[in-house]
Coordinates of C-alpha atoms and ligand atoms in Angstrom, one line a residue:
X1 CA -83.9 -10.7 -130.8
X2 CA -81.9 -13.6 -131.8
X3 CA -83.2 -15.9 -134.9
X4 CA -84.8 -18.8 -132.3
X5 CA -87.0 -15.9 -130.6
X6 CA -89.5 -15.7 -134.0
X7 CA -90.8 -18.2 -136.9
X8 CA -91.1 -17.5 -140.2
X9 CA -94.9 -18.8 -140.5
X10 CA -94.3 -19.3 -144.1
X11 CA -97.4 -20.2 -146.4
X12 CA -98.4 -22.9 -144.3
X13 CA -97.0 -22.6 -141.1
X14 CA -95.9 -25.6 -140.5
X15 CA -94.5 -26.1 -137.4
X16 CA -93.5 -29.4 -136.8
X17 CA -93.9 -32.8 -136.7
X18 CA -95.5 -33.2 -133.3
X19 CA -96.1 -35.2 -130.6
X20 CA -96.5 -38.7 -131.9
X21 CA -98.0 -41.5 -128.9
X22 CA -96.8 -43.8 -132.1
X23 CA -93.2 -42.7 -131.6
X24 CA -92.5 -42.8 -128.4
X25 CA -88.6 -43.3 -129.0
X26 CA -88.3 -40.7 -131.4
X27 CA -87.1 -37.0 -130.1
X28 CA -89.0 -34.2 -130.2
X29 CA -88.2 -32.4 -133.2
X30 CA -86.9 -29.1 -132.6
X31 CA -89.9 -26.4 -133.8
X32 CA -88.6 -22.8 -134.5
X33 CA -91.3 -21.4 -132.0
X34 CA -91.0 -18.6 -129.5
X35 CA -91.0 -20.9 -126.3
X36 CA -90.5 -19.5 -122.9
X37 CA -87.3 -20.1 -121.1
X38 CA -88.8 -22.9 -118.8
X39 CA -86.0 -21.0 -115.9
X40 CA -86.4 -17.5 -116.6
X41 CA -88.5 -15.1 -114.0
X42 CA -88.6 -11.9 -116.9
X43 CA -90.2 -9.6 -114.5
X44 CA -86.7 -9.7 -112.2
X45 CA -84.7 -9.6 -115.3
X46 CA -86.1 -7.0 -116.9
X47 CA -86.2 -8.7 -119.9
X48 CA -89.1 -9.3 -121.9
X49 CA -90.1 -13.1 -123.1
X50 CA -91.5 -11.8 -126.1
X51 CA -91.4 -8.3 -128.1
X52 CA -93.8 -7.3 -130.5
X53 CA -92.6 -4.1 -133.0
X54 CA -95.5 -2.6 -134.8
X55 CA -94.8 -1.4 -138.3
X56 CA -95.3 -0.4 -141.9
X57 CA -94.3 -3.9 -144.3
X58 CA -95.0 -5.2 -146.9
X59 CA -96.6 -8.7 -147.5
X60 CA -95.7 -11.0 -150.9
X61 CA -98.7 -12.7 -151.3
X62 CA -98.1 -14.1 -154.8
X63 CA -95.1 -13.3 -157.3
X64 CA -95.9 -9.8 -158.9
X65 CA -98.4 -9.2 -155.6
X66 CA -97.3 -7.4 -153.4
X67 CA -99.0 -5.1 -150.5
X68 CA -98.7 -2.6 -148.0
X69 CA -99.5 -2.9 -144.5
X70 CA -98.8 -2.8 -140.7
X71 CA -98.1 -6.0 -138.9
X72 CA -95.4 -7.1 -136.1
X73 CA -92.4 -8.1 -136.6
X74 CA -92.4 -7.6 -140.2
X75 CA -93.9 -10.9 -140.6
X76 CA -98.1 -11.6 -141.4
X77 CA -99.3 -13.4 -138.9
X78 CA -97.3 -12.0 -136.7
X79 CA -94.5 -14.7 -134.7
X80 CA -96.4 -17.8 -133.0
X81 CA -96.8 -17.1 -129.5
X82 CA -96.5 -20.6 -127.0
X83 CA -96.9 -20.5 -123.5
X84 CA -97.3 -23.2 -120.8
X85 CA -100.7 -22.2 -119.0
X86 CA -100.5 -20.4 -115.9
X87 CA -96.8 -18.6 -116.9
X88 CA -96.5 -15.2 -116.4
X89 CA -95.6 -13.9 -119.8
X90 CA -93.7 -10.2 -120.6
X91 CA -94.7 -8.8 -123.7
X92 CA -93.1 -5.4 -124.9
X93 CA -95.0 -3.6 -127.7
X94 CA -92.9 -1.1 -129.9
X95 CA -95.0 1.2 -132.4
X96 CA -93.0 1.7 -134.4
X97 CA -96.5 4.0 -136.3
X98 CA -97.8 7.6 -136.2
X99 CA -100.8 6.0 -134.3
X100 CA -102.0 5.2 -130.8
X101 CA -102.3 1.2 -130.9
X102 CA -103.7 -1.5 -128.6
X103 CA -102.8 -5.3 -128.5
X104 CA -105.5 -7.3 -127.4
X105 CA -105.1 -10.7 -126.4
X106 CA -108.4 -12.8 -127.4
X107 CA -109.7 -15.7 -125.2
X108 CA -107.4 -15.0 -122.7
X109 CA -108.0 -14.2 -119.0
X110 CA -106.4 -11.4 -118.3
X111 CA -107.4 -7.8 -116.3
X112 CA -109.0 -5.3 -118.2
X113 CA -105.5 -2.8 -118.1
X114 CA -104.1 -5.4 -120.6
X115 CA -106.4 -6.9 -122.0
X116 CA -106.1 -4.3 -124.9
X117 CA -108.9 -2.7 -125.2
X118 CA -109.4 1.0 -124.9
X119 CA -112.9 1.0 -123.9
X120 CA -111.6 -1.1 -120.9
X121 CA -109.2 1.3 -119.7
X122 CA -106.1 -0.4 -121.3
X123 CA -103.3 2.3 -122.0
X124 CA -102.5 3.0 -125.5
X125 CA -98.9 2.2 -127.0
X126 CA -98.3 5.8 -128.3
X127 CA -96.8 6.2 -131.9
X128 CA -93.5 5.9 -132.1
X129 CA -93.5 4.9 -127.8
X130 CA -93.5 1.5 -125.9
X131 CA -95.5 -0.4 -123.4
X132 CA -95.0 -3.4 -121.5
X133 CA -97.8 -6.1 -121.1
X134 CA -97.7 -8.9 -118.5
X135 CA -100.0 -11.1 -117.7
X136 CA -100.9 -15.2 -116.8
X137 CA -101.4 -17.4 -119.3
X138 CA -104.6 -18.4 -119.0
X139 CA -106.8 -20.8 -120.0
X140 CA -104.8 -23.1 -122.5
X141 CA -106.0 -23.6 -126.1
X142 CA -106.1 -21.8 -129.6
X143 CA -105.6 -18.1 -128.4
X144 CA -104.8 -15.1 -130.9
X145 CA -103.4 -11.3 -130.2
X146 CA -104.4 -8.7 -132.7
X147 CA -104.7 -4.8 -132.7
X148 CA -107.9 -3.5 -131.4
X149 CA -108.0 0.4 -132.6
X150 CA -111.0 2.0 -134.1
X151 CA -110.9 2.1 -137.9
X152 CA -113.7 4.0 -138.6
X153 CA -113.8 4.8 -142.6
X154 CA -109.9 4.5 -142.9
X155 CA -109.8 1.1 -144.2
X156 CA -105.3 1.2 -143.3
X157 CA -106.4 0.7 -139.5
X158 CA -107.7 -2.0 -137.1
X159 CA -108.4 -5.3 -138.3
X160 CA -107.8 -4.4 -141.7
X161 CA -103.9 -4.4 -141.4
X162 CA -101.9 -7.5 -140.9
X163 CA -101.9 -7.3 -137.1
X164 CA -102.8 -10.4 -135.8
X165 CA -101.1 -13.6 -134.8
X166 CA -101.3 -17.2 -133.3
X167 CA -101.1 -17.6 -129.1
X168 CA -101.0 -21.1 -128.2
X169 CA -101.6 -21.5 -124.4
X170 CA -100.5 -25.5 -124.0
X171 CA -102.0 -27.3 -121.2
X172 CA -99.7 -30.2 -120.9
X173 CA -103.3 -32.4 -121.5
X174 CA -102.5 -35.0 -124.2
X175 CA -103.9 -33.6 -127.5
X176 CA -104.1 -37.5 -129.2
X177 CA -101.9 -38.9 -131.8
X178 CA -100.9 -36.3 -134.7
X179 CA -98.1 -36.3 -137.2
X180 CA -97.5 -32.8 -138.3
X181 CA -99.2 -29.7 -137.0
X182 CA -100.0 -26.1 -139.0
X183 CA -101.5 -22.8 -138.3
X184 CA -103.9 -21.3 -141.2
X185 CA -105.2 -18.0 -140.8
X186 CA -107.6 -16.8 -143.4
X187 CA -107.5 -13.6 -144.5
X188 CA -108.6 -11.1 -146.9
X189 CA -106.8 -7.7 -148.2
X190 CA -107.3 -4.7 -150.4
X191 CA -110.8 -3.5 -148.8
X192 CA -113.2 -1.5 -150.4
X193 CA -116.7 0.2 -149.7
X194 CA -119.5 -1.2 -151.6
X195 CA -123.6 -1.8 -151.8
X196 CA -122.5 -5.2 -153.0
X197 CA -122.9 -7.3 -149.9
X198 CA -120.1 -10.3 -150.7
X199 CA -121.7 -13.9 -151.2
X200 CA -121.9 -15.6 -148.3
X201 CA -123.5 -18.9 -149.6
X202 CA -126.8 -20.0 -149.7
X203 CA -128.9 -19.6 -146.7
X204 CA -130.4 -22.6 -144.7
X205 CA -134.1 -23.0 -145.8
X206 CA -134.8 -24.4 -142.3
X207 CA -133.2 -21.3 -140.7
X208 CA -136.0 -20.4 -138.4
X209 CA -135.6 -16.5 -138.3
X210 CA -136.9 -16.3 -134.7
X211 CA -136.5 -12.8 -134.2
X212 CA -137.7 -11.7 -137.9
X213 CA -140.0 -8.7 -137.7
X214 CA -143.1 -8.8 -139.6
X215 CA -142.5 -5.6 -141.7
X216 CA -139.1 -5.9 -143.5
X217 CA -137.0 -3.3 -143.1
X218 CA -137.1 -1.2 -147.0
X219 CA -134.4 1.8 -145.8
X220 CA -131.6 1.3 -148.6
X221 CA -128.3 -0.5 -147.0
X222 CA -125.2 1.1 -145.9
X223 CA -121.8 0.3 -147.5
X224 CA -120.4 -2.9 -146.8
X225 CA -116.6 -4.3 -147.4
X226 CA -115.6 -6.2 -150.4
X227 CA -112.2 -7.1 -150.8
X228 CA -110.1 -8.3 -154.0
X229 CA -107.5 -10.4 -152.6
X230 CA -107.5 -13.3 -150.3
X231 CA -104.7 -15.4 -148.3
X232 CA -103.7 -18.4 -145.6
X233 CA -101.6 -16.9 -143.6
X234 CA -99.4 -14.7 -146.2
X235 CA -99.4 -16.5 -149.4
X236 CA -102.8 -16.5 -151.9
X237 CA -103.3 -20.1 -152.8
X238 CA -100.9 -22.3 -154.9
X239 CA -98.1 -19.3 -154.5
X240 CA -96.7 -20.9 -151.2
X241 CA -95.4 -24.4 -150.0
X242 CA -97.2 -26.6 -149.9
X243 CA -99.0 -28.7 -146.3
X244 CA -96.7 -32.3 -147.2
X245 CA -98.2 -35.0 -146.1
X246 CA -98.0 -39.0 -146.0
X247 CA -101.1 -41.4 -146.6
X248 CA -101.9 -42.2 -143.3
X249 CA -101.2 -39.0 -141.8
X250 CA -103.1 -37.0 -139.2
X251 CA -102.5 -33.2 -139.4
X252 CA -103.5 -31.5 -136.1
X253 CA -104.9 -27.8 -137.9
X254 CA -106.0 -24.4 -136.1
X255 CA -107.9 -23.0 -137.9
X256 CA -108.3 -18.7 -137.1
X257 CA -110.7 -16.1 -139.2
X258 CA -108.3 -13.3 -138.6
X259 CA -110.7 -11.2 -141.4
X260 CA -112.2 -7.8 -140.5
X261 CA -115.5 -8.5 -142.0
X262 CA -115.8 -11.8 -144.0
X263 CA -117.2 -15.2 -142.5
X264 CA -115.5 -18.2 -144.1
X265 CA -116.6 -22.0 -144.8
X266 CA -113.7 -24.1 -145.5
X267 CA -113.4 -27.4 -146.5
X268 CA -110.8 -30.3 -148.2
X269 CA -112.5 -32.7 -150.5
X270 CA -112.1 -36.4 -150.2
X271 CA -111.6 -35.6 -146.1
X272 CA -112.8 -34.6 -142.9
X273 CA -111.9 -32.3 -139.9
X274 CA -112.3 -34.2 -136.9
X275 CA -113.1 -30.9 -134.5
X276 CA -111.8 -30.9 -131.2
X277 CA -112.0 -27.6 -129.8
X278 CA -114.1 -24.7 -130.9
X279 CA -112.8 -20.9 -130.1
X280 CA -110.0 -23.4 -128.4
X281 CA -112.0 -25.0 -125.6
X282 CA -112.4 -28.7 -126.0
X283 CA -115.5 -29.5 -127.4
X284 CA -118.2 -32.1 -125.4
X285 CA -118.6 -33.7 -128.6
X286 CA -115.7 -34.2 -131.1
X287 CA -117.2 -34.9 -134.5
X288 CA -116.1 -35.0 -138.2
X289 CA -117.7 -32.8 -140.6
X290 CA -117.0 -31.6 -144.3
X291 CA -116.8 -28.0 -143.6
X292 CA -116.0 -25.9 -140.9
X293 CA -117.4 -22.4 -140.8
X294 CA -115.7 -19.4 -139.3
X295 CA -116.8 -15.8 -138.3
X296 CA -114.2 -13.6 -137.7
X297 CA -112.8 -14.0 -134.4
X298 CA -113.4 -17.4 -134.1
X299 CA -110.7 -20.8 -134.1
X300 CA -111.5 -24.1 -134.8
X301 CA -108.6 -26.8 -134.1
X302 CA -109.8 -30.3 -136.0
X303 CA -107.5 -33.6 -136.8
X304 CA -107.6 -34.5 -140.8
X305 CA -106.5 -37.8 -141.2
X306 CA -104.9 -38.2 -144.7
X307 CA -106.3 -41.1 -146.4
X308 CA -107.4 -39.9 -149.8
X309 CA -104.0 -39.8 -152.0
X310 CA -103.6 -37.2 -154.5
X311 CA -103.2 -32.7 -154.8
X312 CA -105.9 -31.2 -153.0
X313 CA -107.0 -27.8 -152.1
X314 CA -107.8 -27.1 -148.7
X315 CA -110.0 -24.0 -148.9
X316 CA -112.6 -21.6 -149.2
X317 CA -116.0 -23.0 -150.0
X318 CA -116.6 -19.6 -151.5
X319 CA -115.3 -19.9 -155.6
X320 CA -114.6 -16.1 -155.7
X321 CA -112.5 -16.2 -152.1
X322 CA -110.9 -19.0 -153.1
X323 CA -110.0 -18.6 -156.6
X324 CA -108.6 -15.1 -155.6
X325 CA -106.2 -16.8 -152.9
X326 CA -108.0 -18.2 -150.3
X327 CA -106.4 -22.1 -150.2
X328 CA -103.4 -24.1 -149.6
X329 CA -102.3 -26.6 -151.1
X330 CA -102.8 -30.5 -149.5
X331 CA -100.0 -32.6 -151.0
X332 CA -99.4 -36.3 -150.6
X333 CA -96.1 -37.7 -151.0
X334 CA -95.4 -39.6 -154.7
X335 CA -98.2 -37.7 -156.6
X336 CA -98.4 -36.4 -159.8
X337 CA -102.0 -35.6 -160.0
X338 CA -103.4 -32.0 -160.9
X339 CA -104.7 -30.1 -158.0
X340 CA -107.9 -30.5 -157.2
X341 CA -111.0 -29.1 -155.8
X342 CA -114.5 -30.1 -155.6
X343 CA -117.3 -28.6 -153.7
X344 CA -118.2 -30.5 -150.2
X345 CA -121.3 -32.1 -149.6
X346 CA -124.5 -29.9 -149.1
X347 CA -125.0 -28.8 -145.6
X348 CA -124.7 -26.0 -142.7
X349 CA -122.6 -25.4 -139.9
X350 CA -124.5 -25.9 -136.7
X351 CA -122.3 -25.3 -133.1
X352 CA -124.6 -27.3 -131.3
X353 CA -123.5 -30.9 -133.4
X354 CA -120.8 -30.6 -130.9
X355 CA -122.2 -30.1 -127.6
X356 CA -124.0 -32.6 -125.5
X357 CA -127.7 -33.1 -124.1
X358 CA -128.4 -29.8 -122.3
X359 CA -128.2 -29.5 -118.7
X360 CA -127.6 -26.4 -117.7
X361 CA -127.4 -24.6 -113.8
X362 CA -130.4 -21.7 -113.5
X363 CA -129.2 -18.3 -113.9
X364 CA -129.2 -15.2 -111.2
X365 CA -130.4 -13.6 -114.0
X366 CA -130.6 -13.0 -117.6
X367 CA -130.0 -10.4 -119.8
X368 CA -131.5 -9.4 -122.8
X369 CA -129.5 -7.4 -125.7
X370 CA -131.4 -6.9 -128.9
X371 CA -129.3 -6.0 -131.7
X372 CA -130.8 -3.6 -134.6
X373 CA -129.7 -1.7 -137.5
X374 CA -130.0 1.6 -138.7
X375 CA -129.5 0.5 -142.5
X376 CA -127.3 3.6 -144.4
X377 CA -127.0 6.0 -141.6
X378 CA -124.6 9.3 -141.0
X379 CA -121.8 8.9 -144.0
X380 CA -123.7 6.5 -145.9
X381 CA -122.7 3.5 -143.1
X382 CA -125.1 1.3 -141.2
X383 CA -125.3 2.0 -137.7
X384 CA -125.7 -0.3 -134.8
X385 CA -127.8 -0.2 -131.9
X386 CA -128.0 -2.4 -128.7
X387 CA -131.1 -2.0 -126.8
X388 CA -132.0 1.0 -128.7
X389 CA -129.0 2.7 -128.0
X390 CA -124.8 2.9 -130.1
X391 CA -122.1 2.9 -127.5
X392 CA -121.8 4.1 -125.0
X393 CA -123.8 2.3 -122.5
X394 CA -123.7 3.8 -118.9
X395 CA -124.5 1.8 -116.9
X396 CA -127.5 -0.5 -118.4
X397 CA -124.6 -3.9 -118.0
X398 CA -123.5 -4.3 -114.4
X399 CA -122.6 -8.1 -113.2
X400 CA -122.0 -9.3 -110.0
X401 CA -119.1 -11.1 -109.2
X402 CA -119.9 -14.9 -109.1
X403 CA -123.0 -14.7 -110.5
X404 CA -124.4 -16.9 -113.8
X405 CA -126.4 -14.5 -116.2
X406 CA -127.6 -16.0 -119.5
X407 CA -127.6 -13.7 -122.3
X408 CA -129.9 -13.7 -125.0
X409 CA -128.6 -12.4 -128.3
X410 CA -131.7 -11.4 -130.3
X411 CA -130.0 -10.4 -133.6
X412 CA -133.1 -8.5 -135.1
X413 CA -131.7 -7.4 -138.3
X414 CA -130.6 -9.4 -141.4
X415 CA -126.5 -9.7 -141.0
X416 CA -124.8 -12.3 -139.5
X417 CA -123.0 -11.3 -136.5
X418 CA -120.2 -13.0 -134.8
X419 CA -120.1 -11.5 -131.1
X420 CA -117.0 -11.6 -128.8
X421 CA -117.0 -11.1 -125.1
X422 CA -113.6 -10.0 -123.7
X423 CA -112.0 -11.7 -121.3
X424 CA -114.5 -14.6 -119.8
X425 CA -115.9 -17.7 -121.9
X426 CA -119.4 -18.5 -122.3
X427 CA -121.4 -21.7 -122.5
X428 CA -123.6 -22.2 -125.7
X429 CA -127.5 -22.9 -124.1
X430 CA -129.4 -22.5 -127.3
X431 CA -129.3 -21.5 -130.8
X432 CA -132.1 -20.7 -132.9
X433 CA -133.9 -23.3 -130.6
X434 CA -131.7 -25.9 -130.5
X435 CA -130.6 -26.9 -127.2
X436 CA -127.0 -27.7 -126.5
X437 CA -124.4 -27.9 -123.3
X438 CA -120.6 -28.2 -123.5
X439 CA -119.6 -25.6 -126.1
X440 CA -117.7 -23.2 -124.8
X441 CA -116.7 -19.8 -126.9
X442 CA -115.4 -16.5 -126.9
X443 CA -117.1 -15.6 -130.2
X444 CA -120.6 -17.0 -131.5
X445 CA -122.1 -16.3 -134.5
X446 CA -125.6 -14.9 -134.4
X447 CA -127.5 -16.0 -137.9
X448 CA -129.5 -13.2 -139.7
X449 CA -132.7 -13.0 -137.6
X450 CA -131.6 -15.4 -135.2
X451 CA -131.2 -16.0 -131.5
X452 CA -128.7 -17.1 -129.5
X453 CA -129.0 -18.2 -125.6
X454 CA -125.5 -18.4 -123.7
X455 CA -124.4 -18.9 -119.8
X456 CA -121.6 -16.8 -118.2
X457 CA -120.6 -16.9 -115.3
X458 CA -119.2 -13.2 -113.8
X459 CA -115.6 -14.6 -113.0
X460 CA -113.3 -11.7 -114.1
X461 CA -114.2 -8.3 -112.0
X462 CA -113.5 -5.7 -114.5
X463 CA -114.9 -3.5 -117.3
X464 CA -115.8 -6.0 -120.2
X465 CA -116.4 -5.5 -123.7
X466 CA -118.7 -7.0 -125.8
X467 CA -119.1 -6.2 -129.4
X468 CA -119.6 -7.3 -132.7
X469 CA -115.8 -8.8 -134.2
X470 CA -117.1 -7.3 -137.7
X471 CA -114.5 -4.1 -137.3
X472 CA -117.3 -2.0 -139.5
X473 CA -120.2 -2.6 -137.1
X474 CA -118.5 -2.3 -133.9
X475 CA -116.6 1.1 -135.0
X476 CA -120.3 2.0 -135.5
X477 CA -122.1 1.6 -132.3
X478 CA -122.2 -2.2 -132.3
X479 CA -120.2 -2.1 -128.4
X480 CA -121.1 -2.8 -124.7
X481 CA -119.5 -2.3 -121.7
X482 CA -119.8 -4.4 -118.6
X483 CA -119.4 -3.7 -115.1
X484 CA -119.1 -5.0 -112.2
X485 CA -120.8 -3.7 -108.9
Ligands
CU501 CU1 -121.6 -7.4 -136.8

């Protein structure tokens, strides 16, 4: 691999001033990103376009902190994946590990043999082996890869190790007027098992709770993960470079929740994130907000336009996340200022802000999946049922190709659950009773109690996952397959 094949992400990962309809006269300017070889047919060559080495490294996330953990390339995220849409694309996975791995590649339409998921039929990489992934590139947006092993109670494994990175699928659509453009993954490290359930904020008051029983569950709860250190990309807060910027300014960010377990709200005081695209499908709405709220799993891409002078923090709306590393550092040009923070206005994230007056086609059919918990089950964890049942389903989930189901996600229990669907998108219909149309996911988080209604249509024959993108709950039953007849 020669030194233009990878980027250093560095704190920020800033990669480049970008394309500027201001500037038309201006070059591009040359971003150190892994870009396919416009020429190159890879299959013929044998060549890959991109290799991926899994591995033991180490991560400095501040001076004096320093972990252990397995991510590619030595580098956490691992190197920034861009791809035109509709490429084919050669990946070669080394594990370099004593464990069987996976690489999955989320959002992305790709068969069920590489999409990366065991349950699906992908083949493992074997430890200390290789395997080669191809696929198209397909549909453009914010994608990520990531591993997609069990982790079960050996918190070294799965999404808690530094195996995850940025795929940017471009569609050659014009993404607007933007100056400078970064990728932030938030993160958290050194997990542990606790009763302590971490602070997720207040709840809404308003929150609706439609699918509350009437007796509370009293059964004592299961261990949950804390974690003591937190990061954007690889550097805790004020430890890497900072995100330079000019008044005036517009800053293109994707946004990923890369964490195992933790849903984050972030936020930059004195500004807002104009979002664009949620889960990286353009949203029907485009709006500004304070905050923008991610489950793990999920991307949010969002325009700030720099107008508020001084040393800010973009970060965590959570004090203890934040003031444990969860930020990075917003600096204009010419200031002198101390950094600062402030909380953001009171509110809560609502998906359907962004969507349009609902109009949606009628289903073939609908199907119903009711999520419970068994609170503090077998080894002192919760355990997870769908329909009355932990994975495996037989044969309760079987599609037929070309038709439109809506699902109902009736999350009868009270965590928050962000859900991920392999390989298709869905259409958000309704959320805790609000009605929307033209927001299109791969993840959606389902409040405590709540209910959410979504439309997919069967597009992608194959055996499809669903499951909950909370490692914990789906290592413990929280897992469906689909099928198609
Ligand atoms: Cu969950």
């Amino acid at each position: 691999m020669n030194r233009r094949d990878f980027v250093r992400l560095g704190s920020a990962a800033v990669v480049g001033a970008g394309a500027s309809k201001l500037l038309p006269a201006q070059a591009p300017q040359q971003t150190p990103q892994m870009q396919m070889p416009p020429q190159a047919n890879p299959a013929e060559a044998g060549a890959a376009d991109f290799t991926l080495q899994i591995a033991a490294q180490i991560v400095e996330l501040a001076p004096n902190i320093v972990i252990s953990t397995v991510g590619y390339n030595g580098k956490v995220p691992g190197p920034l994946i861009r791809v035109r849409e509709g490429k084919q694309v050669t990946v070669d996975v080394v594990n370099d590990t004593d464990v069987p791995e996976l690489v999955h590649w989320h959002g992305l339409f790709v068969p069920s043999e590489v999409d990366g998921a065991e349950e699906e039929g992908t083949p493992m990489v074997p430890p200390h082996g290789r395997r080669r992934y191809q696929f198209v590139a397909k549909p453009a947006g914010s994608r990520w890869y990531h591993t997609h092993t069990m982790a079960m109670m050996d918190l070294h494994r799965g999404a808690y190790t530094g195996q995850f990175g940025f795929l940017f699928i471009e569609s050659g659509n014009d993404p607007g007027r933007y100056d400078q453009e970064v990728f932030l993954a938030l993160r958290d490290w050194e997990p542990f098992l606790t009763t302590v359930d971490s602070d997720e904020g207040e709840p809404d008051p308003n929150d609706p709770m439609p699918e509350k029983p009437e007796k509370p569950d009293v059964r004592p709860n299961g261990l949950e993960i804390g974690n003591q250190l937190f990061s954007i990309n690889d550097k805790m807060l004020g430890t890497g470079e900072p995100i330079r910027v000019k008044q005036g300014d517009r800053v293109l960010v994707h946004l990923l929740n890369a964490s195992a377990a933790q849903i984050y709200s972030m936020a930059l005081p004195g500004h807002k994130f104009q979002v664009s695209a949620l889960d990286g499908n353009p949203v029907a709405s485009p709006k500004p907000v304070d905050v923008i709220q991610l489950g793990p799993g999920e991307r949010a891409d969002a325009i700030i336009e720099m107008n508020k002078p001084g040393i800010w923090i973009l970060g965590a709306t959570r004090d203890d996340a934040r003031q444990r590393g969860m930020g990075v550092v917003v600096e204009y040009a010419n200031q002198k200022s101390d950094t600062q923070w402030s909380p953001p206005p009171k509110g809560f994230w609502d998906y359907t802000i962004f969507g349009r007056a609902a109009a949606h086609p009628a289903p073939d059919q609908t199907i119903e999946l009711a999520i419970q918990k068994i609170p503090g089950g077998p080894h002192g964890f919760n355990h997870w049922l769908i329909n009355g049942k932990e994975y495996p389903h037989e044969q309760e989930f079987v599609l037929k190709q070309g038709a439109r189901y809506r699902i109902v996600f009736r999350n009868q229990n009270d965590d928050t659950h962000p859900l991920h669907i392999h390989r298709h998108l869905f259409e958000l219909v309704e959320l805790n009773g609000r009605a929307t149309a033209g927001v299109v996911k791969d993840t959606v988080i389902v409040p405590a109690f709540g209910r959410a209604i979504v439309d997919m249509v069967a597009d992608q024959p194959g055996l499809t996952l669903f499951h909950c993108h909370i490692q914990q709950h789906m290592d413990f039953g929280f897992k469906a397959l689909f099928r198609y007849a």
